[in-house]
mmCIF file of C-alpha atoms in Angstrom:
data_model
loop_
_atom_site.group_PDB
_atom_site.id
_atom_site.type_symbol
_atom_site.label_atom_id
_atom_site.label_comp_id
_atom_site.label_asym_id
_atom_site.label_seq_id
_atom_site.Cartn_x
_atom_site.Cartn_y
_atom_site.Cartn_z
ATOM 1 C CA UNK A 1 63.527 -51.204 -9.249
ATOM 2 C CA UNK A 2 65.762 -48.258 -8.451
ATOM 3 C CA UNK A 3 67.975 -47.311 -5.574
ATOM 4 C CA UNK A 4 66.899 -44.759 -2.989
ATOM 5 C CA UNK A 5 69.516 -42.054 -3.045
ATOM 6 C CA UNK A 6 68.973 -41.350 0.642
ATOM 7 C CA UNK A 7 69.175 -44.800 2.229
ATOM 8 C CA UNK A 8 70.301 -47.030 -0.626
ATOM 9 C CA UNK A 9 67.521 -49.626 -0.469
ATOM 10 C CA UNK A 10 65.779 -50.865 -3.599
ATOM 11 C CA UNK A 11 62.576 -48.993 -4.347
ATOM 12 C CA UNK A 12 59.970 -50.802 -6.431
ATOM 13 C CA UNK A 13 58.299 -48.796 -9.168
ATOM 14 C CA UNK A 14 55.187 -49.151 -11.266
ATOM 15 C CA UNK A 15 55.663 -50.088 -14.907
ATOM 16 C CA UNK A 16 54.181 -46.777 -16.049
ATOM 17 C CA UNK A 17 56.473 -44.589 -13.966
ATOM 18 C CA UNK A 18 56.865 -41.076 -15.448
ATOM 19 C CA UNK A 19 59.717 -38.569 -15.432
ATOM 20 C CA UNK A 20 58.709 -35.884 -12.969
ATOM 21 C CA UNK A 21 56.738 -38.278 -10.781
ATOM 22 C CA UNK A 22 57.275 -38.248 -7.040
ATOM 23 C CA UNK A 23 57.586 -41.504 -5.154
ATOM 24 C CA UNK A 24 58.178 -42.310 -1.512
ATOM 25 C CA UNK A 25 60.903 -44.604 -0.253
ATOM 26 C CA UNK A 26 59.109 -47.168 1.887
ATOM 27 C CA UNK A 27 62.164 -47.603 4.097
ATOM 28 C CA UNK A 28 63.422 -44.121 4.949
ATOM 29 C CA UNK A 29 60.309 -42.175 3.905
ATOM 30 C CA UNK A 30 62.209 -39.821 1.614
ATOM 31 C CA UNK A 31 60.356 -38.158 -1.233
ATOM 32 C CA UNK A 32 62.125 -38.952 -4.474
ATOM 33 C CA UNK A 33 61.678 -37.571 -7.952
ATOM 34 C CA UNK A 34 61.978 -39.752 -11.026
ATOM 35 C CA UNK A 35 64.329 -37.805 -13.277
ATOM 36 C CA UNK A 36 64.891 -40.467 -15.954
ATOM 37 C CA UNK A 37 62.866 -43.492 -16.913
ATOM 38 C CA UNK A 38 65.157 -45.516 -19.135
ATOM 39 C CA UNK A 39 66.784 -46.644 -16.927
ATOM 40 C CA UNK A 40 65.083 -45.129 -13.927
ATOM 41 C CA UNK A 41 67.139 -42.544 -12.065
ATOM 42 C CA UNK A 42 66.002 -40.913 -8.862
ATOM 43 C CA UNK A 43 66.891 -37.665 -7.167
ATOM 44 C CA UNK A 44 65.715 -35.951 -4.013
ATOM 45 C CA UNK A 45 62.304 -34.399 -4.616
ATOM 46 C CA UNK A 46 62.203 -30.603 -4.624
ATOM 47 C CA UNK A 47 61.377 -29.037 -1.285
ATOM 48 C CA UNK A 48 57.850 -27.788 -0.781
ATOM 49 C CA UNK A 49 57.658 -24.082 -1.569
ATOM 50 C CA UNK A 50 55.387 -21.436 -0.166
ATOM 51 C CA UNK A 51 53.384 -20.953 -3.368
ATOM 52 C CA UNK A 52 52.854 -24.631 -4.142
ATOM 53 C CA UNK A 53 49.395 -26.029 -4.290
ATOM 54 C CA UNK A 54 46.330 -25.881 -6.437
ATOM 55 C CA UNK B 1 45.833 -33.704 -31.128
ATOM 56 C CA UNK B 2 49.078 -32.773 -29.481
ATOM 57 C CA UNK B 3 48.417 -31.658 -25.944
ATOM 58 C CA UNK B 4 51.219 -30.041 -23.992
ATOM 59 C CA UNK B 5 51.186 -30.707 -20.276
ATOM 60 C CA UNK B 6 53.090 -27.986 -18.447
ATOM 61 C CA UNK B 7 54.176 -29.281 -15.073
ATOM 62 C CA UNK B 8 56.731 -29.013 -12.346
ATOM 63 C CA UNK B 9 55.901 -32.261 -10.624
ATOM 64 C CA UNK B 10 53.790 -35.209 -11.752
ATOM 65 C CA UNK B 11 51.150 -35.644 -9.072
ATOM 66 C CA UNK B 12 48.483 -38.305 -9.299
ATOM 67 C CA UNK B 13 46.282 -35.694 -10.979
ATOM 68 C CA UNK B 14 48.780 -35.205 -13.821
ATOM 69 C CA UNK B 15 49.272 -38.937 -14.114
ATOM 70 C CA UNK B 16 45.533 -39.455 -14.496
ATOM 71 C CA UNK B 17 45.476 -36.806 -17.219
ATOM 72 C CA UNK B 18 48.510 -38.186 -19.046
ATOM 73 C CA UNK B 19 47.103 -41.710 -18.991
ATOM 74 C CA UNK B 20 43.726 -40.556 -20.266
ATOM 75 C CA UNK B 21 45.291 -38.520 -23.087
ATOM 76 C CA UNK B 22 47.497 -41.419 -24.161
ATOM 77 C CA UNK B 23 44.652 -43.928 -23.995
ATOM 78 C CA UNK B 24 42.843 -41.739 -26.502
ATOM 79 C CA UNK B 25 45.925 -41.764 -28.746
ATOM 80 C CA UNK B 26 46.712 -38.106 -28.383
ATOM 81 C CA UNK B 27 50.289 -37.041 -28.659
ATOM 82 C CA UNK B 28 51.456 -35.648 -25.366
ATOM 83 C CA UNK B 29 54.282 -33.170 -25.007
ATOM 84 C CA UNK B 30 55.500 -33.111 -21.439
ATOM 85 C CA UNK B 31 56.754 -29.629 -20.631
ATOM 86 C CA UNK B 32 58.827 -29.492 -17.459
ATOM 87 C CA UNK B 33 58.581 -25.824 -16.521
ATOM 88 C CA UNK B 34 61.903 -26.018 -14.674
ATOM 89 C CA UNK B 35 63.685 -26.685 -17.952
ATOM 90 C CA UNK B 36 61.946 -24.146 -20.183
ATOM 91 C CA UNK B 37 63.349 -20.758 -21.136
ATOM 92 C CA UNK B 38 60.877 -18.035 -22.001
ATOM 93 C CA UNK B 39 62.115 -15.362 -24.415
ATOM 94 C CA UNK B 40 60.127 -12.254 -25.209
ATOM 95 C CA UNK B 41 59.194 -13.274 -28.742
ATOM 96 C CA UNK B 42 60.321 -16.797 -29.579
ATOM 97 C CA UNK B 43 58.588 -19.708 -27.873
ATOM 98 C CA UNK B 44 60.611 -22.622 -26.522
ATOM 99 C CA UNK B 45 60.960 -25.208 -29.301
ATOM 100 C CA UNK B 46 59.071 -27.812 -27.278
ATOM 101 C CA UNK B 47 55.893 -25.739 -27.581
ATOM 102 C CA UNK B 48 55.840 -25.663 -31.376
ATOM 103 C CA UNK B 49 54.023 -28.971 -31.811
ATOM 104 C CA UNK B 50 51.307 -28.279 -29.236
ATOM 105 C CA UNK B 51 47.736 -27.636 -30.331
ATOM 106 C CA UNK B 52 46.918 -26.748 -26.750
ATOM 107 C CA UNK B 53 48.843 -26.519 -23.503
ATOM 108 C CA UNK B 54 47.288 -27.343 -20.167
ATOM 109 C CA UNK B 55 48.951 -25.597 -17.244
ATOM 110 C CA UNK B 56 49.479 -27.978 -14.353
ATOM 111 C CA UNK B 57 52.276 -26.084 -12.597
ATOM 112 C CA UNK B 58 52.351 -26.730 -8.906
ATOM 113 C CA UNK B 59 53.906 -23.377 -8.089
ATOM 114 C CA UNK B 60 51.616 -20.386 -8.457
ATOM 115 C CA UNK B 61 54.428 -18.052 -9.551
ATOM 116 C CA UNK B 62 55.444 -20.404 -12.369
ATOM 117 C CA UNK B 63 51.848 -20.852 -13.431
ATOM 118 C CA UNK B 64 51.189 -17.121 -13.613
ATOM 119 C CA UNK B 65 54.342 -16.232 -15.554
ATOM 120 C CA UNK B 66 54.545 -19.281 -17.814
ATOM 121 C CA UNK B 67 50.908 -19.000 -18.872
ATOM 122 C CA UNK B 68 51.443 -15.313 -19.665
ATOM 123 C CA UNK B 69 54.443 -16.072 -21.879
ATOM 124 C CA UNK B 70 52.818 -19.023 -23.623
ATOM 125 C CA UNK B 71 49.735 -16.957 -24.364
ATOM 126 C CA UNK B 72 51.946 -14.190 -25.775
ATOM 127 C CA UNK B 73 53.384 -16.677 -28.303
ATOM 128 C CA UNK B 74 49.782 -17.342 -29.431
ATOM 129 C CA UNK B 75 49.986 -20.922 -28.243
ATOM 130 C CA UNK B 76 46.568 -21.771 -26.782
ATOM 131 C CA UNK B 77 46.761 -22.427 -23.063
ATOM 132 C CA UNK B 78 44.288 -23.409 -20.401
ATOM 133 C CA UNK B 79 43.789 -21.818 -18.096
ATOM 134 C CA UNK B 80 44.357 -18.388 -19.558
ATOM 135 C CA UNK B 81 46.891 -16.076 -17.902
ATOM 136 C CA UNK B 82 44.037 -13.754 -16.932
ATOM 137 C CA UNK B 83 42.277 -16.540 -15.072
ATOM 138 C CA UNK B 84 45.537 -17.667 -13.476
ATOM 139 C CA UNK B 85 46.354 -14.160 -12.272
ATOM 140 C CA UNK B 86 42.962 -13.668 -10.666
ATOM 141 C CA UNK B 87 42.801 -17.084 -9.045
ATOM 142 C CA UNK B 88 46.402 -17.017 -7.835
ATOM 143 C CA UNK B 89 45.675 -14.181 -5.438
ATOM 144 C CA UNK B 90 42.920 -14.456 -2.844
ATOM 145 C CA UNK B 91 42.390 -10.697 -2.693
ATOM 146 C CA UNK B 92 41.893 -10.421 -6.454
ATOM 147 C CA UNK B 93 39.723 -13.504 -6.355
ATOM 148 C CA UNK B 94 37.496 -11.996 -3.669
ATOM 149 C CA UNK B 95 37.206 -8.736 -5.584
ATOM 150 C CA UNK B 96 36.005 -10.327 -8.821
ATOM 151 C CA UNK B 97 33.513 -12.494 -6.952
ATOM 152 C CA UNK B 98 32.131 -9.471 -5.112
ATOM 153 C CA UNK B 99 32.012 -7.370 -8.274
ATOM 154 C CA UNK B 100 30.084 -10.129 -10.022
ATOM 155 C CA UNK B 101 27.497 -10.094 -7.239
ATOM 156 C CA UNK B 102 28.395 -13.599 -6.056
ATOM 157 C CA UNK B 103 27.932 -14.230 -2.342
ATOM 158 C CA UNK B 104 31.399 -14.366 -0.802
ATOM 159 C CA UNK B 105 32.557 -14.024 2.798
ATOM 160 C CA UNK B 106 33.002 -10.497 4.118
ATOM 161 C CA UNK B 107 36.667 -9.697 3.512
ATOM 162 C CA UNK B 108 38.971 -6.772 4.144
ATOM 163 C CA UNK B 109 42.638 -6.184 3.363
ATOM 164 C CA UNK B 110 45.147 -3.969 5.207
ATOM 165 C CA UNK B 111 48.860 -3.378 4.944
ATOM 166 C CA UNK B 112 49.976 -2.727 8.493
ATOM 167 C CA UNK B 113 49.444 -4.836 11.568
ATOM 168 C CA UNK B 114 47.823 -1.942 13.402
ATOM 169 C CA UNK B 115 45.192 -1.493 10.719
ATOM 170 C CA UNK B 116 44.756 -5.251 10.390
ATOM 171 C CA UNK B 117 44.086 -5.414 14.119
ATOM 172 C CA UNK B 118 41.401 -2.751 13.768
ATOM 173 C CA UNK B 119 39.709 -4.867 11.104
ATOM 174 C CA UNK B 120 39.915 -7.998 13.239
ATOM 175 C CA UNK B 121 38.426 -6.187 16.230
ATOM 176 C CA UNK B 122 35.604 -4.869 14.075
ATOM 177 C CA UNK B 123 34.905 -8.346 12.633
ATOM 178 C CA UNK B 124 34.870 -9.866 16.117
ATOM 179 C CA UNK B 125 36.117 -13.296 17.125
ATOM 180 C CA UNK B 126 36.610 -15.776 15.632
ATOM 181 C CA UNK B 127 37.736 -14.479 12.279
ATOM 182 C CA UNK B 128 40.174 -15.779 9.729
ATOM 183 C CA UNK B 129 43.524 -14.488 8.503
ATOM 184 C CA UNK B 130 44.810 -15.966 5.263
ATOM 185 C CA UNK B 131 47.874 -15.530 3.089
ATOM 186 C CA UNK B 132 46.926 -14.003 -0.278
ATOM 187 C CA UNK B 133 48.893 -16.749 -2.028
ATOM 188 C CA UNK B 134 48.753 -20.260 -0.693
ATOM 189 C CA UNK B 135 47.041 -23.592 -0.819
ATOM 190 C CA UNK B 136 46.275 -26.754 1.061
ATOM 191 C CA UNK B 137 45.188 -24.804 4.134
ATOM 192 C CA UNK B 138 48.714 -23.651 4.912
ATOM 193 C CA UNK B 139 49.263 -20.605 7.119
ATOM 194 C CA UNK B 140 45.549 -20.109 7.645
ATOM 195 C CA UNK B 141 44.758 -18.751 11.074
ATOM 196 C CA UNK B 142 41.439 -18.855 12.894
ATOM 197 C CA UNK B 143 41.784 -16.022 15.373
ATOM 198 C CA UNK B 144 39.900 -16.424 18.626
ATOM 199 C CA UNK B 145 41.206 -13.515 20.689
ATOM 200 C CA UNK B 146 42.964 -10.174 20.553
ATOM 201 C CA UNK B 147 46.137 -11.633 22.022
ATOM 202 C CA UNK B 148 46.226 -14.322 19.330
ATOM 203 C CA UNK B 149 45.637 -11.643 16.680
ATOM 204 C CA UNK B 150 48.503 -9.523 17.976
ATOM 205 C CA UNK B 151 50.880 -12.484 18.034
ATOM 206 C CA UNK B 152 50.026 -13.735 14.544
ATOM 207 C CA UNK B 153 50.176 -10.260 12.990
ATOM 208 C CA UNK B 154 53.553 -9.657 14.627
ATOM 209 C CA UNK B 155 54.890 -12.957 13.306
ATOM 210 C CA UNK B 156 53.619 -12.312 9.796
ATOM 211 C CA UNK B 157 54.960 -8.752 9.717
ATOM 212 C CA UNK B 158 58.363 -9.760 11.048
ATOM 213 C CA UNK B 159 59.030 -13.180 9.588
ATOM 214 C CA UNK B 160 56.957 -13.389 6.465
ATOM 215 C CA UNK B 161 57.589 -12.865 2.814
ATOM 216 C CA UNK B 162 56.352 -9.450 1.676
ATOM 217 C CA UNK B 163 53.075 -11.018 0.563
ATOM 218 C CA UNK B 164 52.412 -11.855 4.222
ATOM 219 C CA UNK B 165 52.315 -8.133 4.903
ATOM 220 C CA UNK B 166 49.159 -8.004 2.816
ATOM 221 C CA UNK B 167 46.770 -8.896 5.615
ATOM 222 C CA UNK B 168 43.710 -10.647 4.181
ATOM 223 C CA UNK B 169 41.039 -10.903 6.838
ATOM 224 C CA UNK B 170 37.780 -12.722 6.439
ATOM 225 C CA UNK B 171 34.704 -13.354 8.500
ATOM 226 C CA UNK B 172 34.465 -16.849 9.940
ATOM 227 C CA UNK B 173 31.626 -18.683 8.203
ATOM 228 C CA UNK B 174 29.723 -21.032 10.502
ATOM 229 C CA UNK B 175 29.618 -23.872 8.021
ATOM 230 C CA UNK B 176 28.379 -27.362 8.934
ATOM 231 C CA UNK B 177 31.871 -28.901 9.420
ATOM 232 C CA UNK B 178 32.232 -29.281 5.697
ATOM 233 C CA UNK B 179 32.656 -27.362 2.491
ATOM 234 C CA UNK B 180 31.895 -28.117 -1.117
ATOM 235 C CA UNK B 181 34.487 -28.497 -3.887
ATOM 236 C CA UNK B 182 33.221 -28.383 -7.443
ATOM 237 C CA UNK B 183 35.397 -29.147 -10.457
ATOM 238 C CA UNK B 184 33.954 -27.364 -13.454
ATOM 239 C CA UNK B 185 34.859 -26.651 -17.071
ATOM 240 C CA UNK B 186 33.791 -23.220 -18.294
ATOM 241 C CA UNK B 187 31.187 -23.165 -15.570
ATOM 242 C CA UNK B 188 29.717 -26.633 -16.198
ATOM 243 C CA UNK B 189 30.243 -28.876 -13.178
ATOM 244 C CA UNK B 190 31.983 -32.208 -13.826
ATOM 245 C CA UNK B 191 31.414 -33.413 -10.268
ATOM 246 C CA UNK B 192 31.354 -32.150 -6.706
ATOM 247 C CA UNK B 193 32.245 -33.407 -3.269
ATOM 248 C CA UNK B 194 31.914 -32.365 0.317
ATOM 249 C CA UNK B 195 35.029 -32.271 2.435
ATOM 250 C CA UNK B 196 34.180 -32.945 6.072
ATOM 251 C CA UNK B 197 36.307 -32.596 9.162
ATOM 252 C CA UNK B 198 36.059 -31.862 12.870
ATOM 253 C CA UNK B 199 38.778 -29.290 12.237
ATOM 254 C CA UNK B 200 37.732 -25.864 10.973
ATOM 255 C CA UNK B 201 39.928 -26.425 7.921
ATOM 256 C CA UNK B 202 38.286 -28.925 5.619
ATOM 257 C CA UNK B 203 40.914 -29.211 2.879
ATOM 258 C CA UNK B 204 41.370 -32.704 1.443
ATOM 259 C CA UNK B 205 45.119 -32.037 1.805
ATOM 260 C CA UNK B 206 44.491 -31.753 5.565
ATOM 261 C CA UNK B 207 42.909 -35.201 5.640
ATOM 262 C CA UNK B 208 39.225 -34.272 5.455
ATOM 263 C CA UNK B 209 36.742 -37.042 4.613
ATOM 264 C CA UNK B 210 35.345 -36.713 1.121
ATOM 265 C CA UNK B 211 31.994 -37.731 -0.316
ATOM 266 C CA UNK B 212 30.254 -37.026 -3.579
ATOM 267 C CA UNK B 213 27.807 -34.128 -3.435
ATOM 268 C CA UNK B 214 24.766 -33.506 -5.584
ATOM 269 C CA UNK B 215 24.616 -29.866 -6.581
ATOM 270 C CA UNK B 216 21.284 -28.085 -6.469
ATOM 271 C CA UNK B 217 20.268 -25.355 -8.896
ATOM 272 C CA UNK B 218 21.498 -22.566 -6.620
ATOM 273 C CA UNK B 219 24.954 -24.102 -6.393
ATOM 274 C CA UNK B 220 25.069 -24.742 -10.148
ATOM 275 C CA UNK B 221 24.177 -21.137 -10.822
ATOM 276 C CA UNK B 222 26.905 -19.901 -8.465
ATOM 277 C CA UNK B 223 29.481 -22.214 -10.051
ATOM 278 C CA UNK B 224 28.641 -20.874 -13.521
ATOM 279 C CA UNK B 225 28.785 -17.270 -12.353
ATOM 280 C CA UNK B 226 32.001 -17.738 -10.359
ATOM 281 C CA UNK B 227 33.634 -19.369 -13.373
ATOM 282 C CA UNK B 228 32.589 -16.477 -15.604
ATOM 283 C CA UNK B 229 33.841 -13.978 -13.042
ATOM 284 C CA UNK B 230 37.402 -15.339 -13.169
ATOM 285 C CA UNK B 231 37.434 -15.834 -16.946
ATOM 286 C CA UNK B 232 36.372 -19.489 -17.225
ATOM 287 C CA UNK B 233 38.491 -22.589 -17.696
ATOM 288 C CA UNK B 234 39.187 -25.765 -15.763
ATOM 289 C CA UNK B 235 38.497 -24.673 -12.227
ATOM 290 C CA UNK B 236 37.990 -25.819 -8.673
ATOM 291 C CA UNK B 237 35.267 -23.761 -7.067
ATOM 292 C CA UNK B 238 34.942 -23.840 -3.292
ATOM 293 C CA UNK B 239 31.604 -23.126 -1.669
ATOM 294 C CA UNK B 240 30.440 -23.184 1.900
ATOM 295 C CA UNK B 241 26.887 -23.818 2.975
ATOM 296 C CA UNK B 242 25.574 -21.007 5.125
ATOM 297 C CA UNK B 243 23.243 -21.172 8.127
ATOM 298 C CA UNK B 244 20.526 -19.571 5.973
ATOM 299 C CA UNK B 245 20.535 -22.593 3.656
ATOM 300 C CA UNK B 246 22.353 -20.966 0.785
ATOM 301 C CA UNK B 247 26.003 -20.846 -0.229
ATOM 302 C CA UNK B 248 28.943 -18.526 -0.184
ATOM 303 C CA UNK B 249 31.800 -18.897 -2.686
ATOM 304 C CA UNK B 250 35.102 -18.402 -0.946
ATOM 305 C CA UNK B 251 37.535 -19.045 -3.758
ATOM 306 C CA UNK B 252 38.202 -20.372 -7.232
ATOM 307 C CA UNK B 253 41.327 -22.432 -7.949
ATOM 308 C CA UNK B 254 42.949 -22.438 -11.365
ATOM 309 C CA UNK B 255 45.235 -25.491 -11.240
ATOM 310 C CA UNK B 256 42.688 -27.684 -9.576
ATOM 311 C CA UNK B 257 43.571 -31.037 -8.068
ATOM 312 C CA UNK B 258 40.912 -33.624 -8.762
ATOM 313 C CA UNK B 259 42.272 -36.966 -7.577
ATOM 314 C CA UNK B 260 40.259 -36.860 -4.341
ATOM 315 C CA UNK B 261 37.116 -36.028 -6.285
ATOM 316 C CA UNK B 262 37.807 -38.786 -8.803
ATOM 317 C CA UNK B 263 37.912 -41.310 -5.961
ATOM 318 C CA UNK B 264 34.411 -40.460 -4.727
ATOM 319 C CA UNK B 265 32.592 -39.268 -7.832
ATOM 320 C CA UNK B 266 30.494 -41.491 -10.041
ATOM 321 C CA UNK B 267 31.748 -39.430 -12.983
ATOM 322 C CA UNK B 268 35.088 -40.244 -14.618
ATOM 323 C CA UNK B 269 36.731 -36.921 -13.741
ATOM 324 C CA UNK B 270 39.930 -37.161 -15.831
ATOM 325 C CA UNK B 271 37.811 -38.460 -18.705
ATOM 326 C CA UNK B 272 35.547 -35.427 -18.508
ATOM 327 C CA UNK B 273 38.543 -33.088 -18.265
ATOM 328 C CA UNK B 274 40.041 -34.624 -21.401
ATOM 329 C CA UNK B 275 36.672 -34.400 -23.196
ATOM 330 C CA UNK B 276 36.815 -30.679 -22.513
ATOM 331 C CA UNK B 277 40.487 -30.368 -23.527
ATOM 332 C CA UNK B 278 39.664 -32.085 -26.831
ATOM 333 C CA UNK B 279 36.848 -29.628 -27.394
ATOM 334 C CA UNK B 280 39.125 -26.661 -26.648
ATOM 335 C CA UNK B 281 41.936 -27.998 -28.835
ATOM 336 C CA UNK B 282 39.517 -28.621 -31.721
ATOM 337 C CA UNK B 283 38.208 -25.063 -31.452
ATOM 338 C CA UNK B 284 41.773 -23.742 -31.579
ATOM 339 C CA UNK B 285 42.734 -25.885 -34.576
ATOM 340 C CA UNK B 286 39.609 -24.818 -36.487
ATOM 341 C CA UNK B 287 40.203 -21.173 -35.572
#
C-alpha cells in the first residue's frame, strides 16, 4: 500500500511494482508514478507530452 | 546477458519485457532516460555492463537523441538511431517507403498554409492532415471541406509547435473500418492484429477493437520490405487494406507497443521479442 499524493487515500499495489511504473488512484483518478519501491513512494506522473507515443 | 532497458515510463509493454527477461535469468539494467547524462565521448556508467540496450523511450525526441549517443559509445542498441530517426518522422518514413517501392498512401508536404491548401484542394475531400511527429492518433485531422481545411491550417500555423508548420497531407484511404498492425523483428512477423472501429481512426489507443489477423504472403512481403526500408529492428508496421484487395503501408513505428497485440495473439509476443533480443545480444557478444 502507498498513499496517493493527490487525495491521500491508500492505493493498493501489486507485489511486483516497478520504479517508473504508472498507476492510477482508484479514488481521485490521478496518474501516479512509482519513484521508489522499497518502501514504495509515489509522485505525480509526468504530463503527457506532444511527442509521446510509440 | 545483461540487457539494458532504456525507458522514461514503465508501461505494461515494458513490464512484460522486464518480467520475461528476468524469468529467463537475464540481468536487467533499468535505464531511466530522465536521469542519464550523455557526454560526447564517455558513456554514462550505467551503460557499461549492458550487452545490449533496448530503447523503450516514450518520447520520440529522447529516443532519437539517446539512441544516437548510445550508438556512438559503441554500446549495441535496438533500434538503431538510423531506424529511430526515420520512423520518428512521418515525412521521412513516407519517403523511404516510397523510395523502396512499397505501396504507401499518396502524400505531399508543404510549409505554408496557402500551399498546403492548394495540395488539399488538389487531393479533394476527404483527405488527411497529420503532424509529422505524433502517436496514438493525436492531432490527426480528416478534412471534409475547404472551410475545415482553412480553419485547421490556420490553427496549426498560429498555435502549433514549429513542427506543425510542416504540413503533411495524405490521401484518405477507403479502408474497411480497420487497419492491420504487425509487430515484426527484422522483417519477420511475430504476430498481427486488426484494429477495428466505426471511427476513421483505428488506433488501439483510441479504443479500437482488436483481433488477431493472419497475414497472407503479400502482407508478409510488404512487412519484410518495409522493415528493410527503415533499417530493420523491432518494429510496428501499419498496413491498410485497399479496395483493390491489396495493402498500403502507411507507417512504421520504432518503439512499438505490443500489449494490445499480446492480448489477442496466440503467440507469446514478449517471449518472441526476448527471443530476438537474446539473438541480437549473442551476435554482439560474439562480434
